[in-house]
Short mmCIF file of C-alpha atoms in Angstrom, two decimals:
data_model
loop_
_atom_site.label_atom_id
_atom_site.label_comp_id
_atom_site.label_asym_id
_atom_site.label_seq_id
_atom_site.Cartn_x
_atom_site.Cartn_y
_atom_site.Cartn_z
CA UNK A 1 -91.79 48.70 -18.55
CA UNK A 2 -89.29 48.75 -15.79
CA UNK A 3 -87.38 45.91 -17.80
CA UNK A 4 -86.66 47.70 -21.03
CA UNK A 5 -85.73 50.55 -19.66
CA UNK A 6 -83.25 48.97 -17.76
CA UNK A 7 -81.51 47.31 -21.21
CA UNK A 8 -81.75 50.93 -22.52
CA UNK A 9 -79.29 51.75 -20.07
CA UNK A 10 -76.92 49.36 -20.49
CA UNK A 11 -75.81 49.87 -24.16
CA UNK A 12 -72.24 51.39 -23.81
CA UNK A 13 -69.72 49.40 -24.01
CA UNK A 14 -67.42 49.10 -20.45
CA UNK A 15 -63.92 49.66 -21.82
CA UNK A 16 -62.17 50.49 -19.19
CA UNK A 17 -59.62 47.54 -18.41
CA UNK A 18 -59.17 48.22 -22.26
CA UNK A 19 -58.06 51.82 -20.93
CA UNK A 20 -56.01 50.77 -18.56
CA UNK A 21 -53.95 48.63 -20.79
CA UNK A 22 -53.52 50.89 -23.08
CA UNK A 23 -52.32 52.97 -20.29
CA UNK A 24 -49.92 50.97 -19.82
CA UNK A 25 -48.84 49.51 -23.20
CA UNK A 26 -48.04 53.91 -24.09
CA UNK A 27 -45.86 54.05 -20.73
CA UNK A 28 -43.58 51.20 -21.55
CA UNK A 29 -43.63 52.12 -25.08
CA UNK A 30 -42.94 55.80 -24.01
CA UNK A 31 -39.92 54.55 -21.80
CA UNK A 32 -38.71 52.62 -24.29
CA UNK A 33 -38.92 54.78 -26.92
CA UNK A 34 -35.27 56.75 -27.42
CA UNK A 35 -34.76 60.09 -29.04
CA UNK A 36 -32.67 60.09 -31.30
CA UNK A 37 -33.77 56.74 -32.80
CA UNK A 38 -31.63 54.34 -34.76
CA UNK A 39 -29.18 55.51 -36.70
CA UNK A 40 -28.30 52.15 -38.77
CA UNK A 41 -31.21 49.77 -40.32
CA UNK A 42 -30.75 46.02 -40.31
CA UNK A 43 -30.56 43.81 -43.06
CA UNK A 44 -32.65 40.59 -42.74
CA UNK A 45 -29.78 37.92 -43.49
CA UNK A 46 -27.34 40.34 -41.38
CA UNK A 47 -26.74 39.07 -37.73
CA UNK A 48 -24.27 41.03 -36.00
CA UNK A 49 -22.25 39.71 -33.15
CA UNK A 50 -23.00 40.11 -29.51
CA UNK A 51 -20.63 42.66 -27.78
CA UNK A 52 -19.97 44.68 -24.20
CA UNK A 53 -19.33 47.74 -25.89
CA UNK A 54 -22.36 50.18 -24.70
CA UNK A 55 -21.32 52.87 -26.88
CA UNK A 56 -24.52 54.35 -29.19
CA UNK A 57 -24.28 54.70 -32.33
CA UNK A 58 -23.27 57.95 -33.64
CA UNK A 59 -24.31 59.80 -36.76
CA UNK A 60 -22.33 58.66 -39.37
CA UNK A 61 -22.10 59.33 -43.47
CA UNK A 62 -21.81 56.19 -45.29
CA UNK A 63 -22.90 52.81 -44.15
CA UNK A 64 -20.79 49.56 -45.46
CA UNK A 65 -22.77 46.24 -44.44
CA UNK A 66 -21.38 42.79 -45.17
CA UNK A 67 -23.40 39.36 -45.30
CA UNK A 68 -22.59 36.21 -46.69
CA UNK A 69 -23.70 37.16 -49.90
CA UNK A 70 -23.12 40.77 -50.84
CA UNK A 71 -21.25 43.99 -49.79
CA UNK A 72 -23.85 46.81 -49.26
CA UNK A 73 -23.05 50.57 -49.18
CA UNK A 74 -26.10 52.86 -47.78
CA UNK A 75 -28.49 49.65 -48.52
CA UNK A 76 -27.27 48.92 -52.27
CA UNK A 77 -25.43 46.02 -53.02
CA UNK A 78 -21.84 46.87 -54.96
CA UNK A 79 -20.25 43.80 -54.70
CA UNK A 80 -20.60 39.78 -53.62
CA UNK A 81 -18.71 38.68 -50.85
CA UNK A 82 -17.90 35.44 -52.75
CA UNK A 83 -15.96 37.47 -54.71
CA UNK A 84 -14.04 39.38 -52.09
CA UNK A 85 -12.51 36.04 -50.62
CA UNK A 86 -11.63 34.65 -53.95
CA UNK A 87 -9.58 37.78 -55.18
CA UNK A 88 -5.94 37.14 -54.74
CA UNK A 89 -4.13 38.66 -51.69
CA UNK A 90 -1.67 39.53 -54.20
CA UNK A 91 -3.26 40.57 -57.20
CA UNK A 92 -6.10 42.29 -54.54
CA UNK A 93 -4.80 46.14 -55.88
CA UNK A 94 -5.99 45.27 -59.38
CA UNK A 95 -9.28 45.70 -60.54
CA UNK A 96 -11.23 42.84 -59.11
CA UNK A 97 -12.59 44.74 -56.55
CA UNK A 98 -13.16 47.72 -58.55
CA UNK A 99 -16.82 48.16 -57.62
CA UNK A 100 -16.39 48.96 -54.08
CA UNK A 101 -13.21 50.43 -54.42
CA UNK A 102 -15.01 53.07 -57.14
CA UNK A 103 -18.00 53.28 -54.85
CA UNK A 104 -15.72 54.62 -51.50
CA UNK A 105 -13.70 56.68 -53.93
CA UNK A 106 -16.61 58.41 -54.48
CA UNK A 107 -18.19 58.77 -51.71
CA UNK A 108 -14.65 59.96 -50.33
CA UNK A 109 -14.89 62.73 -53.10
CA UNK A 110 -18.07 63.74 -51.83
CA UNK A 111 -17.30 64.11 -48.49
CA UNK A 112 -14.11 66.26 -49.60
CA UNK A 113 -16.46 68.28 -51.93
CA UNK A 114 -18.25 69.13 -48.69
CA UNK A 115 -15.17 70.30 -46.97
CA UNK A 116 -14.61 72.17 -49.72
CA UNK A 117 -17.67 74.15 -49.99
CA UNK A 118 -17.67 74.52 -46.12
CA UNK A 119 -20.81 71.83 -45.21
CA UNK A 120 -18.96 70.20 -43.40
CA UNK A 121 -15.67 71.08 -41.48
CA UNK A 122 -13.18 68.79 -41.87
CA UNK A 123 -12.83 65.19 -43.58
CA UNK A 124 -13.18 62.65 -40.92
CA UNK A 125 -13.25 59.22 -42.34
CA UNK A 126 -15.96 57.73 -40.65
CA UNK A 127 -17.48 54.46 -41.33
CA UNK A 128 -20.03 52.34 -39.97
CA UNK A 129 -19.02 49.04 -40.97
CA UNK A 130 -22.02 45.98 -39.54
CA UNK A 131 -20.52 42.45 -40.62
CA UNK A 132 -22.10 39.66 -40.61
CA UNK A 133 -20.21 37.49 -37.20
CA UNK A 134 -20.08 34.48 -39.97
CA UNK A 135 -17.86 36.78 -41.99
CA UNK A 136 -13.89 35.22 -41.74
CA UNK A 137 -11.46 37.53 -40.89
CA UNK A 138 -10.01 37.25 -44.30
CA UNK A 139 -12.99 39.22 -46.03
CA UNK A 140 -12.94 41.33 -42.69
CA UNK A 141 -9.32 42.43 -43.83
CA UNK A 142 -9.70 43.17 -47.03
CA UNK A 143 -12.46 45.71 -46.02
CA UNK A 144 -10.66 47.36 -43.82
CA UNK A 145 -7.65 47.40 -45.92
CA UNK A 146 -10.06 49.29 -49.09
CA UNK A 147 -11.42 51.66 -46.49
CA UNK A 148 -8.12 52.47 -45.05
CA UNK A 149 -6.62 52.92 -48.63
CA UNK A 150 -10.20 55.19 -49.65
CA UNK A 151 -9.26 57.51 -46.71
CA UNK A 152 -11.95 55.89 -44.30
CA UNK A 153 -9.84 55.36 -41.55
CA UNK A 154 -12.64 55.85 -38.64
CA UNK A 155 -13.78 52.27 -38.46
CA UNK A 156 -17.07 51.86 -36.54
CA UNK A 157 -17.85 48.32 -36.12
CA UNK A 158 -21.91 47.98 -35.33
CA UNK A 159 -22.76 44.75 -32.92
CA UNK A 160 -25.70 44.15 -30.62
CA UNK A 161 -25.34 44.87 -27.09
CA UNK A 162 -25.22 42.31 -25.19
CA UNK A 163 -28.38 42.71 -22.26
CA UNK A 164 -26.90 43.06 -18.64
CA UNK B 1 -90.51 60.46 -7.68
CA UNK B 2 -89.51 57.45 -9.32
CA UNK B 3 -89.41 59.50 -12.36
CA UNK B 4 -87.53 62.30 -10.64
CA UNK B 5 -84.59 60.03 -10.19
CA UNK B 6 -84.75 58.05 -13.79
CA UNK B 7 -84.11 61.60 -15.37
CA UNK B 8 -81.30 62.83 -12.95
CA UNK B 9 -79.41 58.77 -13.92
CA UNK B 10 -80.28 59.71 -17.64
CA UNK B 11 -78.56 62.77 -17.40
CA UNK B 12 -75.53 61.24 -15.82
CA UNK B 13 -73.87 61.21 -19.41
CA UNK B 14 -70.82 58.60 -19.70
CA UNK B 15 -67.54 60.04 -20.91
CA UNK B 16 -66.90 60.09 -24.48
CA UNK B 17 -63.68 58.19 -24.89
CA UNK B 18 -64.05 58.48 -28.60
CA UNK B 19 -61.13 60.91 -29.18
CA UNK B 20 -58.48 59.34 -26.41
CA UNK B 21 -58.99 55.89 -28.14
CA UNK B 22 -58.48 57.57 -31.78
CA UNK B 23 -55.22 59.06 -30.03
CA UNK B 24 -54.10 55.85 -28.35
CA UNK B 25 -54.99 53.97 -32.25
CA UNK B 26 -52.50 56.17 -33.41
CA UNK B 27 -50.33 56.39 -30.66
CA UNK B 28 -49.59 52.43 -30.19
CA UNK B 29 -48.45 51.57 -33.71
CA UNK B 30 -45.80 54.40 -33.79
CA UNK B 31 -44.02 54.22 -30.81
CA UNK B 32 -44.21 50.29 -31.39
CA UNK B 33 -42.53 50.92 -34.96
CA UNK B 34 -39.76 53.28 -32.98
CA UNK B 35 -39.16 50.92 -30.46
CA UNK B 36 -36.04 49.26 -30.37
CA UNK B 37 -36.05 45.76 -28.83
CA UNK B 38 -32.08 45.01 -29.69
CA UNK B 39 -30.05 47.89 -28.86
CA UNK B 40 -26.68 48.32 -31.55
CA UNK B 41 -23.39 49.49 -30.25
CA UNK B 42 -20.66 50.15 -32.43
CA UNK B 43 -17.09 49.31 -31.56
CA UNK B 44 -14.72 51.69 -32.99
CA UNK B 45 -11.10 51.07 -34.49
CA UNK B 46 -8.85 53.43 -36.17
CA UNK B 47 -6.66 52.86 -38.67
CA UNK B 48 -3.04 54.74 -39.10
CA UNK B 49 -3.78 58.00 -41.15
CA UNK B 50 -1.43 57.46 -44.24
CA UNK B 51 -1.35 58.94 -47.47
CA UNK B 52 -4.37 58.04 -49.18
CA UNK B 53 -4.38 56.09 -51.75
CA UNK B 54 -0.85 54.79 -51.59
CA UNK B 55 -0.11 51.69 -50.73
CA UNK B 56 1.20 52.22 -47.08
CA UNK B 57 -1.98 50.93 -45.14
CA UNK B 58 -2.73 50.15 -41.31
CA UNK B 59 -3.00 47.11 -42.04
CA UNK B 60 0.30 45.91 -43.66
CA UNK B 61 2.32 46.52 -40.58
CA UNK B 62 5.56 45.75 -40.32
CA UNK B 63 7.12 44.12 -36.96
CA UNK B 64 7.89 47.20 -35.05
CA UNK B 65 11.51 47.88 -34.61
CA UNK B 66 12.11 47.77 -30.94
CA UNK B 67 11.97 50.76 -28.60
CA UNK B 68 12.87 50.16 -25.22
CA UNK B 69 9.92 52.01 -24.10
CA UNK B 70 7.17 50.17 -25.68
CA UNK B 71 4.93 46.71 -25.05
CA UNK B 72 3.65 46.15 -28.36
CA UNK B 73 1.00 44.25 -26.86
CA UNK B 74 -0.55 41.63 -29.22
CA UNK B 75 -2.95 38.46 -29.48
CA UNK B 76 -2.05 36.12 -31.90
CA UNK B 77 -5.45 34.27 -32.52
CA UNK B 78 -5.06 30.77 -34.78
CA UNK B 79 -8.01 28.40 -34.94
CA UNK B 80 -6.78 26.53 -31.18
CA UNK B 81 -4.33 28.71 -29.54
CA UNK B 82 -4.35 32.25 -28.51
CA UNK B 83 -0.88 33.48 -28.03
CA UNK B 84 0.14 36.88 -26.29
CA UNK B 85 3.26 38.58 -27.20
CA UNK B 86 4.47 41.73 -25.86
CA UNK B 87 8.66 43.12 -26.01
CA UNK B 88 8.95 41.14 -28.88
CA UNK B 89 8.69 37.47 -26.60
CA UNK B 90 5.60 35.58 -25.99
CA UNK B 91 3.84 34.00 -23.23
CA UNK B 92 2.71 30.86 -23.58
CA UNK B 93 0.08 29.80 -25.55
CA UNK B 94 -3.46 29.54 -24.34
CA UNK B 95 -4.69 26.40 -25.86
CA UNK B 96 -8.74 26.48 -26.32
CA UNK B 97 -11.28 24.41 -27.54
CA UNK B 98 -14.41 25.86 -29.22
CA UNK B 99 -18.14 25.17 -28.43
CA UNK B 100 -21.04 26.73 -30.01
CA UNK B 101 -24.40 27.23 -29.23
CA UNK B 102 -26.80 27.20 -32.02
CA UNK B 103 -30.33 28.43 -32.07
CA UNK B 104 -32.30 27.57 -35.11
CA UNK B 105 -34.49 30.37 -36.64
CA UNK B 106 -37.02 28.06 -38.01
CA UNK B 107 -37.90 25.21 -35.30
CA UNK B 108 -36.23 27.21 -32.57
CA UNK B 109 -34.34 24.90 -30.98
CA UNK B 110 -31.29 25.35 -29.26
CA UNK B 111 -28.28 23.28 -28.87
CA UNK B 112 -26.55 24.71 -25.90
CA UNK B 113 -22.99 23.55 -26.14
CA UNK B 114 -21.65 22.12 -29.44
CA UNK B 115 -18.12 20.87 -29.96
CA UNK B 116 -16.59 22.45 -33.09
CA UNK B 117 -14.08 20.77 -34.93
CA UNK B 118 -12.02 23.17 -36.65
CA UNK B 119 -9.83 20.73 -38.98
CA UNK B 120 -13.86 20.07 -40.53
CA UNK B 121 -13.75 23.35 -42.06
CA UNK B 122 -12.77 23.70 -45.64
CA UNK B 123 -10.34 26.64 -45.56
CA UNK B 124 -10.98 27.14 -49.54
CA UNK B 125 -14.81 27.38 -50.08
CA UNK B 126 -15.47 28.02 -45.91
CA UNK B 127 -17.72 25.41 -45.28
CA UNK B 128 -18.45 23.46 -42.33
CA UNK B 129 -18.99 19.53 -43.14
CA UNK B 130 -19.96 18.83 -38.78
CA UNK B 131 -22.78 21.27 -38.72
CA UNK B 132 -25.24 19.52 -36.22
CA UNK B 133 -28.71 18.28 -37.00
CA UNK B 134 -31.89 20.00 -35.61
CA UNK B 135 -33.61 17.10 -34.51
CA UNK B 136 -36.95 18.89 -34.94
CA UNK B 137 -37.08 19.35 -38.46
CA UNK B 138 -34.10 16.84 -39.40
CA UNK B 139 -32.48 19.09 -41.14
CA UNK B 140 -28.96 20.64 -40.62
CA UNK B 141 -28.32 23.92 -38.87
CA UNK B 142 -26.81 27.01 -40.87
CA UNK B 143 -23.60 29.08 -39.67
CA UNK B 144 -26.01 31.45 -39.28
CA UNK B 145 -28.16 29.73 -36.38
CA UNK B 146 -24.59 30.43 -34.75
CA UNK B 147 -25.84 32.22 -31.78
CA UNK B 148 -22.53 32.18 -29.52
CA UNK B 149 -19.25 30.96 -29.54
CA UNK B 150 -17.51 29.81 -26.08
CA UNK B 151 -13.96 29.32 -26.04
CA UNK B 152 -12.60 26.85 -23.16
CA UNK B 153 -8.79 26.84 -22.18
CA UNK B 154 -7.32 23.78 -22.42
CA UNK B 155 -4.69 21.81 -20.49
CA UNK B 156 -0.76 21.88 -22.26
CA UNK B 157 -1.43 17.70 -23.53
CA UNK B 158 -4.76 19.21 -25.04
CA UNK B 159 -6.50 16.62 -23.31
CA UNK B 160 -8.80 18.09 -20.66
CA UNK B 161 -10.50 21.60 -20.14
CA UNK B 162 -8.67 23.52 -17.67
CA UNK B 163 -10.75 24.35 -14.40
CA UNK B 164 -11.42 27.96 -12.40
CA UNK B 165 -13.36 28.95 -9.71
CA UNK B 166 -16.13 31.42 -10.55
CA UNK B 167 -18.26 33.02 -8.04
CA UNK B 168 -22.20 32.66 -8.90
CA UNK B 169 -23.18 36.05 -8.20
CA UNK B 170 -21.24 37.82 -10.95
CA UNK B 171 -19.63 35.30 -12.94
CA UNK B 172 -16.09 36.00 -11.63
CA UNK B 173 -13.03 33.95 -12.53
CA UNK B 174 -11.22 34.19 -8.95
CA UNK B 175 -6.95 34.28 -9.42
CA UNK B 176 -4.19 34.50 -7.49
CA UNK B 177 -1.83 37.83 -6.79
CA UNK B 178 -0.35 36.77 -10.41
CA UNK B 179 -3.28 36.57 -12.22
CA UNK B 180 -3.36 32.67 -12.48
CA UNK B 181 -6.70 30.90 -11.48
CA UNK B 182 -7.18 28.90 -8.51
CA UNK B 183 -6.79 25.77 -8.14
CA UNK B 184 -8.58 25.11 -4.48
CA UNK B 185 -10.26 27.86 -2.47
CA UNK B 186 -10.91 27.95 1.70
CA UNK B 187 -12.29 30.61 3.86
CA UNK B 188 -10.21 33.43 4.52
CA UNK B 189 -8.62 33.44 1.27
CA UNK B 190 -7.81 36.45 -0.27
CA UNK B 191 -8.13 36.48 -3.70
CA UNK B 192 -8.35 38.83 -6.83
CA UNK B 193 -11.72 38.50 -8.97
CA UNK B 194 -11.62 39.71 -12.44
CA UNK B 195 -14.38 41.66 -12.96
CA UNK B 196 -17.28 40.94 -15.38
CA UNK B 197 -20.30 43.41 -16.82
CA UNK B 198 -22.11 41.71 -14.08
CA UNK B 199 -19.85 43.06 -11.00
CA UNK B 200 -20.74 45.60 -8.71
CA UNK B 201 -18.05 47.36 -9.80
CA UNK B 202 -19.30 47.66 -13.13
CA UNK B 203 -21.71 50.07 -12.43
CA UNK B 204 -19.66 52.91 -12.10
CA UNK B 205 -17.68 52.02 -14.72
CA UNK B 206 -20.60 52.79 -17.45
CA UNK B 207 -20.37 56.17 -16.77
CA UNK B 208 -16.92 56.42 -17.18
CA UNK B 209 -15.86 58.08 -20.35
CA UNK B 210 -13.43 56.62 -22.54
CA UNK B 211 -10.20 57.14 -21.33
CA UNK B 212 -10.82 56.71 -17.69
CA UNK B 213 -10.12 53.35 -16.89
CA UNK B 214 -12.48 50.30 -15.70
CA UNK B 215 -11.61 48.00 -12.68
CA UNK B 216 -10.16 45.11 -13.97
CA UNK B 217 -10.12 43.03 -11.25
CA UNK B 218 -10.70 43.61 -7.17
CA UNK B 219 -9.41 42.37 -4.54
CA UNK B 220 -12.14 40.19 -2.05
CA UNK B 221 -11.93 37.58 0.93
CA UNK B 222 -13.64 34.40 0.41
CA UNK B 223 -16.13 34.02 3.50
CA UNK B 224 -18.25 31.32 2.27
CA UNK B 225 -16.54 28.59 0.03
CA UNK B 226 -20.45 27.95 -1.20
CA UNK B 227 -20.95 31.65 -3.17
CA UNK B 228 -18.46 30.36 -5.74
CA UNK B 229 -18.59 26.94 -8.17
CA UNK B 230 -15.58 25.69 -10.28
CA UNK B 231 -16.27 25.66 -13.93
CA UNK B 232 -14.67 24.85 -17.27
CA UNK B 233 -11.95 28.58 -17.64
CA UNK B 234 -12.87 30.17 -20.33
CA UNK B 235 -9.65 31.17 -22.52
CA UNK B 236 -11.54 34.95 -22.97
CA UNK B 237 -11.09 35.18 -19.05
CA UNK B 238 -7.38 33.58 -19.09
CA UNK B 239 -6.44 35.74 -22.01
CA UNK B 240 -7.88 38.71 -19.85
CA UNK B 241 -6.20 37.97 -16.95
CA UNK B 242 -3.16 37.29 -18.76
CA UNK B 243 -3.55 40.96 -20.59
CA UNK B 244 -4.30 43.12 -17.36
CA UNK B 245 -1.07 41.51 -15.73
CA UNK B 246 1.29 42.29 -18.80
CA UNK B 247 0.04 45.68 -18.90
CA UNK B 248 0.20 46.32 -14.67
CA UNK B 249 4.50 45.24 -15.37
CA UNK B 250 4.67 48.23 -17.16
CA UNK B 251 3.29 51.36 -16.01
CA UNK B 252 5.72 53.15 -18.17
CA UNK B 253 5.02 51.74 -21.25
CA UNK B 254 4.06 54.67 -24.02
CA UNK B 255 1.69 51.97 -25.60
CA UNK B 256 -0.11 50.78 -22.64
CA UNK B 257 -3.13 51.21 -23.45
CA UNK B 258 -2.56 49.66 -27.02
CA UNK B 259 -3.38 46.06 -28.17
CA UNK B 260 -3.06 44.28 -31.23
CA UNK B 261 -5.17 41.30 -32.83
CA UNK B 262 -3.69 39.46 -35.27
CA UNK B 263 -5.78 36.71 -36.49
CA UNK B 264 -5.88 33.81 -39.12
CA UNK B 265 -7.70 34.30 -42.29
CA UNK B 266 -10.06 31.48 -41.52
CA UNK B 267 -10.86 33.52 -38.24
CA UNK B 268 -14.71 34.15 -37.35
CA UNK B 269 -15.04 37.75 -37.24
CA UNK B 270 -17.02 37.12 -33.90
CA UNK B 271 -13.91 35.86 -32.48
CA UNK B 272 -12.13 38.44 -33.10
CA UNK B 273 -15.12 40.91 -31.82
CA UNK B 274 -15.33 39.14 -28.75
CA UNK B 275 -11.26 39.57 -27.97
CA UNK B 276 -11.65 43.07 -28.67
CA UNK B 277 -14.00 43.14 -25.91
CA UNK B 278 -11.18 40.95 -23.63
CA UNK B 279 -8.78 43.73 -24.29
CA UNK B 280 -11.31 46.96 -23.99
CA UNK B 281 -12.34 45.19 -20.63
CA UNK B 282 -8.88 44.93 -19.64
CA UNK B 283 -8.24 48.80 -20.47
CA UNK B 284 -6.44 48.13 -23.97
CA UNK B 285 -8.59 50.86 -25.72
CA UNK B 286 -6.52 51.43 -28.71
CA UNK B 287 -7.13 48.20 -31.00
CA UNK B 288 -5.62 47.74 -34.05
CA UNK B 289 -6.34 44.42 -35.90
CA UNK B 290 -3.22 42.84 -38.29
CA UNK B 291 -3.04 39.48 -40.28
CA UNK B 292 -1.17 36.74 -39.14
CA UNK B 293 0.71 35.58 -42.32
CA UNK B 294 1.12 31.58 -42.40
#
């Protein structure tokens, strides 16, 4: 009798070490969780290069992200980077790169149609640019030279922080 | 009795952790989703405000005409030399050759140090024909395995990598008063140690805002010869060396805190990343980047 009653008793399940990790596993999730969150998403084939700079990453409009492959703006490709570095350094102002130069034309418009409606208060220019560290400084240039010519002369270059 | 006490154990009722686990279910998978493991930084640079869309741009600068009151500081980078130039002379060239360290996404293994020979890169279609071979899978690496590039200075005949001490603790290329490394060090010598993200300096220096400036280098004696190890110079702690000593000759300068990168077009843009953190560590804030026209 004694005997059954006794396997009666002992049908809950113990969790708590399962408690206590759990504890734990919300604290260090909890520290490491930040407010405001990322601001920029990563692209799979995108690997950014390592840097000192500890400055966060702000709010920014428009996002420009350059692989090996393609030119993104806000996560939709415009343009291939195999492209970019064949165009010309001459012939560059033409119309090869017409895609991205349309696309930062218009978002350029945008941004001034906000100014103009009183959204926002002035035009700043501000670009969050993440190459790829593979990228060669030739492409780089080019980039910045469109952006600079589009008004976007706020260059915010994304990279990983380096861990102390 | 006996039965007195069963009841009052019966009664004992266990807590009902039903709801807390349905909160930590839900809990768990969000903040893990949130959480970010690699932290992103940006670096900022600002380009000349011009007229937009003209054809003036930043970027197609023009050798400033000379005003007696500025440094014009700039790096020339090529593909083995980094050059500074400031007043319209230059220094002389820091030879370097490259190493990198490639990690391979798929195996995982790492090469720590790998000699790159830049006359192996095709300048037309940028390709690499020396790419090492992961001897895991057998099969090449990709530029993108990349993982870090180290830059070593290089004696004038280009034949052997130049030496420095560093000290152990905080990775510290020790110099002399003028900023050039050391070539033997003794107790009792005082030397200057250019600071690192390591240093304890460098602490204080986070919360700085931008346009306070960092300690470049401090000043310590050398008690025990043992703290510090000589290594193969890196040409990023030459160059900064080189940097924080041209700008400390002119205190007047308008453009002090200005630098310039000109670069190659073959350049890695991780290069050129990694010299704007040389000259942001050495309190050139203001980076504008130019082509070097061959």
């Amino acid at each position: 009798m004694a005997k059954i009653k006794k396997i009666k008793g002992s049908t809950s399940l113990n969790i708590t070490s399962m408690m206590d990790m759990f504890t734990i596993i919300l604290l260090f999730l909890l520290k490491s969780f930040s407010a405001d969150g990322s601001m920029l998403t990563n692209a799979d084939d995108l690997a950014l290069p390592n840097s000192v700079s500890n400055k966060r990453p702000e709010e920014v409009s428009l996002q420009l992200a350059v692989t090996s492959d393609s030119i993104l703006i806000d996560n939709a490709t415009v343009e291939s980077t195999m492209k970019l570095s064949e165009t010309v350094q001459d012939k560059f102002d033409v119309d090869t790169l017409s895609l991205l130069d349309a696309q930062l034309k218009k978002h350029m418009r945008a941004e001034e149609e906000m100014v103009k409606r009183g959204i926002l208060n002035e035009v700043k220019g501000e670009i969050v640019v993440q190459v790829d560290k593979n990228i060669n400084f030739d492409i780089l240039y080019k980039i910045m030279r469109l952006c600079g010519r589009n008004g976007y002369v706020n260059m915010k270059f994304a990279v990983m922080m380096r861990e102390q | 009795m006996a039965n007195k006490i069963r009841r009052s154990k019966a009664e004992m009722k266990e807590l009902d952790l039903t709801s807390f686990m349905n909160l930590m279910v839900v809990l768990i998978p969000v903040l893990l989703a949130s959480a970010e493991f690699a932290k992103i930084a940006t670096v900022d640079v600002s380009l000349p405000q011009g007229p937009r869309g003209s054809q003036t741009t930043s970027t197609q600068t023009q050798k400033p005409e000379e005003e007696p009151n500025k440094l014009v500081l700039t790096v020339l980078l090529s593909d083995s030399a980094m050059t500074i130039g400031a007043k319209s002379n230059f220094l002389p060239s820091i030879f370097y050759k490259e190493y990198h360290k490639y990690v391979s996404k798929e195996t995982g293994t790492v090469l720590p140090m790998e000699e790159y020979f830049p006359e192996k890169l095709d300048p037309k279609t940028m390709k690499y024909s020396a790419l090492p071979i992961d001897p895991k899978s057998g099969k090449a690496f990709t530029p993108q395995d990349r993982e870090e590039i180290y830059l070593y200075a290089m004696e004038d005949d280009f034949k052997a990598v130049k030496k420095g001490y560093y000290s152990i603790q905080f990775s510290e290329l020790l110099t002399d008063e003028n900023g050039a490394p050391l070539k033997s060090i003794k107790p009792g010598d005082v030397v200057y140690a250019l600071t690192t993200r390591m240093s304890p300096v460098s602490e204080a220096d986070a919360d700085k805002t931008e346009d306070e400036e960092v300690v470049t280098r401090r000043k310590i004696t050398i008690q025990n010869p043992a703290d510090f190890e000589q290594r193969d110079l890196s040409a990023y702690d030459l160059m900064k060396s080189m940097l924080v000593q041209v700008r400390d000759r002119y205190p007047d300068a308008e453009d002090r805190n200005d630098l310039i990168i000109a670069a190659e077009d073959q350049m890695v843009y991780d290069k050129i990343v990694q010299l704007m953190d040389v000259g942001r560590t050495a309190n050139l804030k203001n980076i504008s980047i130019a082509k070097l026209r061959m």
